[in-house]
Coordinates of N, CA and C in Angstrom, one line a residue:
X1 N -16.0 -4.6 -11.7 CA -14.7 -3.9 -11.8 C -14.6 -3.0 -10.5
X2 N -13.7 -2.9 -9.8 CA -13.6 -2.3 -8.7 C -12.1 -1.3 -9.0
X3 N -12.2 -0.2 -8.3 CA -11.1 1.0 -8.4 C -10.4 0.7 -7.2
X4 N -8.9 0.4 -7.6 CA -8.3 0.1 -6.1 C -6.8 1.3 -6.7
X5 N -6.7 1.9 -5.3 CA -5.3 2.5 -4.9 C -4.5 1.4 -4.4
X6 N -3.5 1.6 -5.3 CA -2.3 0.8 -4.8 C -1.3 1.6 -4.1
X7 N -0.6 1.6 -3.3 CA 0.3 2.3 -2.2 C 1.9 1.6 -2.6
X8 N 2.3 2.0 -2.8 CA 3.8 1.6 -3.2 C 5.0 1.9 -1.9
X9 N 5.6 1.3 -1.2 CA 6.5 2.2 -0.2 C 7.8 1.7 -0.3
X10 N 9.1 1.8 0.2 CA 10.0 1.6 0.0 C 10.7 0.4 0.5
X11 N 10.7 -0.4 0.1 CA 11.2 -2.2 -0.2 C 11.6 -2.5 -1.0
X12 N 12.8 -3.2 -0.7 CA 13.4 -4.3 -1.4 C 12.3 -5.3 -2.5
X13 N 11.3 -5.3 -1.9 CA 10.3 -6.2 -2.2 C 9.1 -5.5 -3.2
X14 N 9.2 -4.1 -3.4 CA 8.1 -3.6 -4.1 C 7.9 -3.8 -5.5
X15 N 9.2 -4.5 -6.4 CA 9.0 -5.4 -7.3 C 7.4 -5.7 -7.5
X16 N 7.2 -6.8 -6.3 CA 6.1 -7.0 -6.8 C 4.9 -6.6 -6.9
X17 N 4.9 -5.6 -6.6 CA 3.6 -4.3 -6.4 C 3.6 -4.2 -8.0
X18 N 4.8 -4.3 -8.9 CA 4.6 -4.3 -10.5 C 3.7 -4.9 -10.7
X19 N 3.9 -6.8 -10.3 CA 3.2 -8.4 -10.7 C 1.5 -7.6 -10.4
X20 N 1.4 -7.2 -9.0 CA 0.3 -7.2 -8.8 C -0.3 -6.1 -9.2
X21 N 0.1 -5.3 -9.6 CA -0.6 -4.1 -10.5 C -1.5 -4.5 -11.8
X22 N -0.3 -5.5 -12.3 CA -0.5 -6.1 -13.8 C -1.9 -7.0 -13.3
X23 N -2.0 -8.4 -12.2 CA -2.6 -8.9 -12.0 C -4.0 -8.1 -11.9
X24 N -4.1 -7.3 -11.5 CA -5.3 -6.2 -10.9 C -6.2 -5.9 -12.2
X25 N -4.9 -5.5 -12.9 CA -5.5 -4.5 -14.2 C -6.1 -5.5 -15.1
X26 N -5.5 -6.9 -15.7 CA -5.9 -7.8 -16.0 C -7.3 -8.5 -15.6
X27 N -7.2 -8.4 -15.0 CA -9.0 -8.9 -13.6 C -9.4 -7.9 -13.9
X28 N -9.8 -6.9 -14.7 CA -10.6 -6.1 -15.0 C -10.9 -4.5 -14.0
X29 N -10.2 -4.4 -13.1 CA -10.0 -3.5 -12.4 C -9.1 -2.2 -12.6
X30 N -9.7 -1.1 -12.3 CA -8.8 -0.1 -12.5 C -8.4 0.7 -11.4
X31 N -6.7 1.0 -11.7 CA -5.9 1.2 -10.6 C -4.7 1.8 -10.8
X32 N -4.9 3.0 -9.7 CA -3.9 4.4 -9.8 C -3.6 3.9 -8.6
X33 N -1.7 4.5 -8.6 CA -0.9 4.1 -8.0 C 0.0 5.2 -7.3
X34 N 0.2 5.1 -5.9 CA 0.3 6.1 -5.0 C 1.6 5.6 -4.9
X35 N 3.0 6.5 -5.1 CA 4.4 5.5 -4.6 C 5.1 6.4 -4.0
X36 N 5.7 6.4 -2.7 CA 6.7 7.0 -1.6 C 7.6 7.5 -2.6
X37 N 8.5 8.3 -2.4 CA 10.1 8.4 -3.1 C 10.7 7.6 -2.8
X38 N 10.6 6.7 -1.7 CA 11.5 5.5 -1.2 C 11.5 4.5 -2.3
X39 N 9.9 4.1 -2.6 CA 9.7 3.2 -3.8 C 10.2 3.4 -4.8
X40 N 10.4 4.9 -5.2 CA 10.7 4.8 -6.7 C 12.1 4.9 -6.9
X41 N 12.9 4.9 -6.1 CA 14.4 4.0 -5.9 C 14.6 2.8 -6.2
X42 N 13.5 2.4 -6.0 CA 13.1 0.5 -6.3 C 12.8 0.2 -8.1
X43 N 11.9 1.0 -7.7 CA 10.6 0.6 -9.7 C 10.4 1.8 -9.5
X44 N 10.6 1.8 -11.0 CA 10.7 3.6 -11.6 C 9.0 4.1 -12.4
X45 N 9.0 5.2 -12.4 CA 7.1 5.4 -12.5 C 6.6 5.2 -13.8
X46 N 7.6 4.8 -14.9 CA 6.9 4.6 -16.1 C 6.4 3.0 -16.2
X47 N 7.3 2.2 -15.4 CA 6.9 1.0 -14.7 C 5.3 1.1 -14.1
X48 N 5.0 1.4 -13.5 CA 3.6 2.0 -12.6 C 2.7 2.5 -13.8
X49 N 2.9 3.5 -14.2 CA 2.3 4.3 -15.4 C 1.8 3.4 -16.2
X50 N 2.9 2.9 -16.8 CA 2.2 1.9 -18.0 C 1.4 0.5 -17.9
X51 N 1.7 0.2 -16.5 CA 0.9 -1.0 -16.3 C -0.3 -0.9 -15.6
X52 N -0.5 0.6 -15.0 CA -1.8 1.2 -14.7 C -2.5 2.1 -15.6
X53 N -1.9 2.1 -17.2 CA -2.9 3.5 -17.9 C -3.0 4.6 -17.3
X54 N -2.3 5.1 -16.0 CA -2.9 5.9 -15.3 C -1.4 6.9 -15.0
X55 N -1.5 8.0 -14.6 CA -0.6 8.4 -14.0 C -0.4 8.5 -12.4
X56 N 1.0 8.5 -12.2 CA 1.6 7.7 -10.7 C 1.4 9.0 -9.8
X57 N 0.8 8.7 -9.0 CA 1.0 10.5 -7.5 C 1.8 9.8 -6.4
X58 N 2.8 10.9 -6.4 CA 3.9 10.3 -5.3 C 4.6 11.9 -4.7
X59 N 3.9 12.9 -5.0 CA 4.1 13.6 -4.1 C 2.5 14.9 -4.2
X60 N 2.3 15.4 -2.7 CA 1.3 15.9 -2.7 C 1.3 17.5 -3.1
X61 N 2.3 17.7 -4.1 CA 2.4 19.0 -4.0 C 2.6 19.4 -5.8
X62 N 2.7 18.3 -6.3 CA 2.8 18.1 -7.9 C 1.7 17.5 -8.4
X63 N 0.5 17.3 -7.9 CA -0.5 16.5 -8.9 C -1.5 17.8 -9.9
X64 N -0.9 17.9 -10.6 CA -1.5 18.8 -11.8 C -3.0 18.5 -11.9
X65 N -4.0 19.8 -11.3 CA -5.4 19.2 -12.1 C -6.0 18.5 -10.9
X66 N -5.4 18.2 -9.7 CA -5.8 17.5 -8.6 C -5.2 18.1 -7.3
X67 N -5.1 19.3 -7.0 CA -4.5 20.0 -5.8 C -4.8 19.2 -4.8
X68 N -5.7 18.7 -4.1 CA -6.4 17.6 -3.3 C -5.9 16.1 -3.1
X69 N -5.5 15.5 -4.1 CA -5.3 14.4 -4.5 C -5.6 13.2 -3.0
X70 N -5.2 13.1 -1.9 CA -5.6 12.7 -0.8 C -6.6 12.6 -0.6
X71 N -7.3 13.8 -1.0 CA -9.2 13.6 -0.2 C -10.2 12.5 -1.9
X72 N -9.3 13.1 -3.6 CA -10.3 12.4 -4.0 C -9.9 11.4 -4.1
X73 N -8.7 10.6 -4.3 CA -8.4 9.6 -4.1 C -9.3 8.3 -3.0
X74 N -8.6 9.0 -2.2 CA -9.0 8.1 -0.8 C -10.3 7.9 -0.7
X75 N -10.9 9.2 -0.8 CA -12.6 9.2 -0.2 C -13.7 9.2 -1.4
X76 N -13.1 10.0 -2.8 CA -14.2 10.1 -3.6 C -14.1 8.8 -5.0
X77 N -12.6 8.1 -5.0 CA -12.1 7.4 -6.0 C -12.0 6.0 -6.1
X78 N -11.2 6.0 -4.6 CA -10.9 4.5 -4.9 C -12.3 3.5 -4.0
X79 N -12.0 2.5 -4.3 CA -13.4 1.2 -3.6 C -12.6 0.7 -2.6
X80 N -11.3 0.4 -2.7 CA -9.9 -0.3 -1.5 C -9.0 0.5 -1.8
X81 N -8.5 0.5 -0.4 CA -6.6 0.9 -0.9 C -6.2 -0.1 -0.2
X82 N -4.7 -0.4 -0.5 CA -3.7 -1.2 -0.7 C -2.5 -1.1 -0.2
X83 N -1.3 -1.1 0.9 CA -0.4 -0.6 0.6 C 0.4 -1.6 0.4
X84 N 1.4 -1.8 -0.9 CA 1.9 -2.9 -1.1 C 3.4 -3.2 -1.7
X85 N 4.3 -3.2 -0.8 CA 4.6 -3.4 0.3 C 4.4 -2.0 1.2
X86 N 4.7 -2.4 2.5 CA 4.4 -1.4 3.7 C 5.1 -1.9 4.7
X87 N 6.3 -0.5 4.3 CA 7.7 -0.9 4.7 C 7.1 -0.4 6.6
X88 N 8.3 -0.9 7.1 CA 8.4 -0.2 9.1 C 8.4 0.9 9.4
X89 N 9.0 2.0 8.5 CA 8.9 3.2 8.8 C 7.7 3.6 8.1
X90 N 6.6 3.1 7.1 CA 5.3 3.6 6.7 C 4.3 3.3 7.9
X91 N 4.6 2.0 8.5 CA 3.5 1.6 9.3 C 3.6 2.1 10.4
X92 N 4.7 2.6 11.1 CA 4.7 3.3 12.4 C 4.6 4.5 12.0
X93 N 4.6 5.4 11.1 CA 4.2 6.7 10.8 C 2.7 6.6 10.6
X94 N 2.1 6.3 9.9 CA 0.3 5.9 10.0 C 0.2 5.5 11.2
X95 N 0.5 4.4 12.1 CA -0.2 4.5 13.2 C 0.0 5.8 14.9
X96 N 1.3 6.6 14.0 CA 1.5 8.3 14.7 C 0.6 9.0 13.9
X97 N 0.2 8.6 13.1 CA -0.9 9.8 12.4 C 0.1 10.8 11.5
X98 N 1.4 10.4 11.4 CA 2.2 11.4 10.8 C 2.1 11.4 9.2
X99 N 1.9 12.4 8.7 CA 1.6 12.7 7.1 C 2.3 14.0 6.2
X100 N 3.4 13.2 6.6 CA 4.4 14.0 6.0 C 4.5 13.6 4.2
X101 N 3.8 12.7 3.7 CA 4.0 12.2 2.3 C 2.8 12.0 1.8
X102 N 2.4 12.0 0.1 CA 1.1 11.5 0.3 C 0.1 10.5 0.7
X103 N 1.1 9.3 1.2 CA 0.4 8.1 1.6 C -0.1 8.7 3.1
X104 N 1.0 9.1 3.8 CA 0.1 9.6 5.3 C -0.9 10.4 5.0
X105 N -1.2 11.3 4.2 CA -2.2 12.5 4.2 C -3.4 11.2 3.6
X106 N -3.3 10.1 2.4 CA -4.0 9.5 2.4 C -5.0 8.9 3.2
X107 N -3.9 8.6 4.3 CA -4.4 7.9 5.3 C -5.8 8.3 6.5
X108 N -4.7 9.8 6.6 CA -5.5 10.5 7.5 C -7.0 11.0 7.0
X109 N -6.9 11.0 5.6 CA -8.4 11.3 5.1 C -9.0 10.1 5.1
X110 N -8.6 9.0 5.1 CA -9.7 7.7 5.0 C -10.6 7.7 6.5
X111 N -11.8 7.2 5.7 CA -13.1 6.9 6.8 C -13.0 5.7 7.1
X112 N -12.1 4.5 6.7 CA -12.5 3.3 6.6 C -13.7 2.8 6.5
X113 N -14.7 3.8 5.2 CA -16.1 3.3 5.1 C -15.1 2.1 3.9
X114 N -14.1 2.0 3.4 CA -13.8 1.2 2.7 C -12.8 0.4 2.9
X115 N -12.8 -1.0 2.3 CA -11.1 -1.3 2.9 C -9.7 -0.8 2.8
X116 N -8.9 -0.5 3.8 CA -7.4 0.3 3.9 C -6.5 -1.4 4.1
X117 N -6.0 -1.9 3.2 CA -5.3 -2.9 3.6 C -4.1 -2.2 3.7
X118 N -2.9 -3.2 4.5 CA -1.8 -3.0 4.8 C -0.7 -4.3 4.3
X119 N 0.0 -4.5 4.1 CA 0.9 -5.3 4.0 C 2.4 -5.3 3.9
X120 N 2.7 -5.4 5.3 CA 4.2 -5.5 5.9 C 4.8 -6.3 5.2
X121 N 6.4 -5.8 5.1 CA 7.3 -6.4 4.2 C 8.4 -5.6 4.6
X122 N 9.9 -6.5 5.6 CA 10.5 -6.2 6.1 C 11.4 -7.2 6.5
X123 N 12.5 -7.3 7.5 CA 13.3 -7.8 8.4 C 12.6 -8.0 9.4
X124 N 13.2 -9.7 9.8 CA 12.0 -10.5 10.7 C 12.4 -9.4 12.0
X125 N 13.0 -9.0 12.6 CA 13.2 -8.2 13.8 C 12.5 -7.0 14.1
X126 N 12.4 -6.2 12.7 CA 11.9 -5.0 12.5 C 10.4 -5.3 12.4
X127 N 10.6 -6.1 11.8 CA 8.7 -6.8 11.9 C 8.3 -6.8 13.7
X128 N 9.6 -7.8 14.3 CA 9.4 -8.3 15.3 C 9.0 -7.4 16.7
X129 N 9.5 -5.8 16.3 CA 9.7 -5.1 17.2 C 8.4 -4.5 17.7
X130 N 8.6 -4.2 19.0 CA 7.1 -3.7 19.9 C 6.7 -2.5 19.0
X131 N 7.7 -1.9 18.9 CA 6.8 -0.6 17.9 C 6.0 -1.0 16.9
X132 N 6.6 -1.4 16.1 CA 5.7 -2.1 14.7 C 4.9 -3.1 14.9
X133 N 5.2 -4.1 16.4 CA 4.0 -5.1 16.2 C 2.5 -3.8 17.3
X134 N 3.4 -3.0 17.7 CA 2.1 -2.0 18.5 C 1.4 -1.4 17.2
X135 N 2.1 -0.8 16.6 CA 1.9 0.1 15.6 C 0.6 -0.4 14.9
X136 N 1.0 -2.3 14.5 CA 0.1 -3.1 13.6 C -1.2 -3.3 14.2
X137 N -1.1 -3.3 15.6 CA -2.4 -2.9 16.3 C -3.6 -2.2 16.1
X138 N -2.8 -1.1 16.4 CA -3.1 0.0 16.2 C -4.1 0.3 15.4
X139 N -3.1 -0.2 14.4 CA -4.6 -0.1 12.9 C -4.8 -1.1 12.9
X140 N -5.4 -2.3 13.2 CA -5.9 -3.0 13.1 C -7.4 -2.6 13.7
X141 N -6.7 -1.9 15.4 CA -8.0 -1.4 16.0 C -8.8 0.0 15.2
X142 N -8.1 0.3 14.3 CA -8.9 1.6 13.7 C -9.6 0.8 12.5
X143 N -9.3 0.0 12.2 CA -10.2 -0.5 11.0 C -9.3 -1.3 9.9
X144 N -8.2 -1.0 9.8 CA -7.2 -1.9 8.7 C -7.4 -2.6 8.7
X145 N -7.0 -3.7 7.9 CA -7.2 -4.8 7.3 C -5.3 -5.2 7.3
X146 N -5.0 -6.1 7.7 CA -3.2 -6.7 7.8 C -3.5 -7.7 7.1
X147 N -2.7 -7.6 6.4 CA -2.2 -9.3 5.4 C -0.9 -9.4 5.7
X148 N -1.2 -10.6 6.4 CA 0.3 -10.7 7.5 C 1.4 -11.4 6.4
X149 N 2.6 -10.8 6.9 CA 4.1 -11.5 6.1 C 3.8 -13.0 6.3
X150 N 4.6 -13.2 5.1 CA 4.8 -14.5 5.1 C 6.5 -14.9 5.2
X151 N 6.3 -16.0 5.9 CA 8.4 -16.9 6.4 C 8.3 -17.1 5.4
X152 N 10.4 -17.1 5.1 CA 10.7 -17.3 4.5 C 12.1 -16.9 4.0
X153 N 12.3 -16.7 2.7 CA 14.0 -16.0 2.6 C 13.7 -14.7 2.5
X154 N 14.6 -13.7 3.0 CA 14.5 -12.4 3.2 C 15.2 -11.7 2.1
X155 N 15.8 -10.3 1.7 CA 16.2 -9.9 0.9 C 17.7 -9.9 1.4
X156 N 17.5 -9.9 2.9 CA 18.7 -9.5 3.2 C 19.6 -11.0 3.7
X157 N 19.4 -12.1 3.2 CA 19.8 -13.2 3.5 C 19.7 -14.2 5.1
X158 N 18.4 -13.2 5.7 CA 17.6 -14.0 6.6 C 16.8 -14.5 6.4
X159 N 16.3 -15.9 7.1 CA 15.1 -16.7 6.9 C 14.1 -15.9 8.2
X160 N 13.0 -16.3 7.7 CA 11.6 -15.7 8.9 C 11.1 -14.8 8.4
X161 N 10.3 -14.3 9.5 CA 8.7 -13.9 9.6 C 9.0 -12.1 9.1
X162 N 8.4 -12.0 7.9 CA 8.9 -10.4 7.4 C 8.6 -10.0 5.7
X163 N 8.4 -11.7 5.0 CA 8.3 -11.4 3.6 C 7.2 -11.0 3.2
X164 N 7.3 -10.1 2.3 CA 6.2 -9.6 0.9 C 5.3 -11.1 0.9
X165 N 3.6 -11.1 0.9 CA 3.3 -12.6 0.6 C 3.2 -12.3 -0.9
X166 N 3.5 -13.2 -1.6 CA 3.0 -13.5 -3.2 C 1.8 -12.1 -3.8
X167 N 2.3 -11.8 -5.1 CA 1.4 -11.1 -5.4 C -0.1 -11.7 -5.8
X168 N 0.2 -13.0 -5.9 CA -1.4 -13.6 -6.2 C -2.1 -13.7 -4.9
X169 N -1.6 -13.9 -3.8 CA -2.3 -14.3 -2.6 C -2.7 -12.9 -2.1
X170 N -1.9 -11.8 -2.5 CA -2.7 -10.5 -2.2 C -4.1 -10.3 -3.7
X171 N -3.3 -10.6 -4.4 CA -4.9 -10.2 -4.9 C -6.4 -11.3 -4.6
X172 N -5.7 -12.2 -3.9 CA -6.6 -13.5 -3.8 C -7.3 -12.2 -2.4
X173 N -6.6 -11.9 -1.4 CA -6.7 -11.3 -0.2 C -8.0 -10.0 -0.5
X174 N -7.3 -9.0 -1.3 CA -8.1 -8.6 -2.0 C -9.3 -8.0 -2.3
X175 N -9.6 -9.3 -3.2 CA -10.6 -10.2 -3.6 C -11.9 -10.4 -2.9
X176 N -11.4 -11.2 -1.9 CA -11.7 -11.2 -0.7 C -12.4 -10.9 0.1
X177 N -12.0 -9.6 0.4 CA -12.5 -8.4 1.1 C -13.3 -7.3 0.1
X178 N -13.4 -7.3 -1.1 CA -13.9 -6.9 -2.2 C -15.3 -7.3 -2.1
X179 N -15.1 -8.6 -2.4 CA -16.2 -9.7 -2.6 C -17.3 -9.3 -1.3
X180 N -16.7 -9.1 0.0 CA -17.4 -9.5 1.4 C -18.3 -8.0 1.2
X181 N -17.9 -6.9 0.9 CA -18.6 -5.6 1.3 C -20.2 -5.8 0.8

C-alpha cells in the first residue's frame, strides 16, 4: 500500500481525478487529496472526501490540526504526488516557483526524494506554447516525472495534443514508478 497525494487543479477534465481516486483507493492505497479552488468549481469536496476517507486541503490557511500541511504532506506523508489534471496556469506557476496556493507551497517543499508526477490537461495551443512546453522542461530537469497528454477530442471541441490520459493509464503510470523506487 502506498500513500499518494493527489493534486487536483482546475479543468474541464478533473472529473476524472474522481475515477482515479476511486481506482487508487480500491488498489489498496491511501490517498488525501490536495484541490485548487479552480478544481472545486469542477468536483465539489464531498466528491474527494468520500472517495478518499480522508479530508480534502485546498487552502493553506484552513487546515485544522495541521498548520504546516505543505511540509507534512509533501515530505513527511505522502510516498508520490500526483497532479491530476495540471492545468497551464499550475504548470507555469511551479516551474516560476510561485506558491501562492497550497499546491505551489507543496511544491516548493518537495525534495524529489519521491515521485512529483505531473499531468497536463489542456488546449492543444496552450499545451503547445513555449511557455508551458519551457515550463514542462523545466521540471522535467528538476526531477518531475510528465505523463504526457494524450490526442484526441478536447473539451472545447478541438481535436489534438492536450487531453487528460485515461484515469487507468495514469494509475498504470503510477504504478509504475511506484513499483521502480
Amino acid at each position: 500500500m502506498s500513500k499518494i497525494l493527489l493534486c487536483v487543479t482546475g479543468s474541464i477534465s478533473c472529473y476524472k481525478a474522481a475515477e482515479l481516486l476511486s481506482l487508487l483507493v480500491k488498489n489498496g492505497n491511501e490517498v488525501k487529496v490536495v484541490a485548487t479552488e479552480d478544481a472545486l468549481r469542477f468536483v465539489g469536496k464531498a466528491t474527494f472526501e468520500g472517495l478518499s476517507k480522508n479530508k480534502l486541503y485546498a487552502d493553506m490557511w484552513t487546515n485544522e490540526g495541521e498548520p504546516i500541511a505543505h511540509i507534512t504532506l509533501s515530505q513527511k506523508w505522502a510516498d508520490a504526488i500526483m497532479v491530476y489534471p495540471a492545468s497551464a496556469d499550475t504548470i507555469n506557476k511551479l516551474a516560476a516557483g510561485i506558491a501562492d496556493n497550497l499546491l505551489g507551497a507543496l511544491f516548493l517543499a518537495n525534495n524529489f526524494q519521491k515521485p512529483f508526477v505531473i499531468s497536463p490537461a489542456m488546449n492543444s495551443n496552450m499545451f503547445l506554447h513555449p511557455a508551458t512546453q519551457k515550463s514542462l522542461q523545466t521540471l522535467k530537469d528538476w526531477g518531475a516525472k510528465i505523463l504526457e497528454p494524450a490526442q484526441g477530442h478536447l473539451a472545447c471541441g478541438d481535436a489534438g495534443v492536450g487531453r487528460l490520459p485515461e484515469p487507468a493509464e495514469a494509475f498504470k503510470f503510477l504504478k509504475g514508478i511506484l513499483g521502480a523506487k
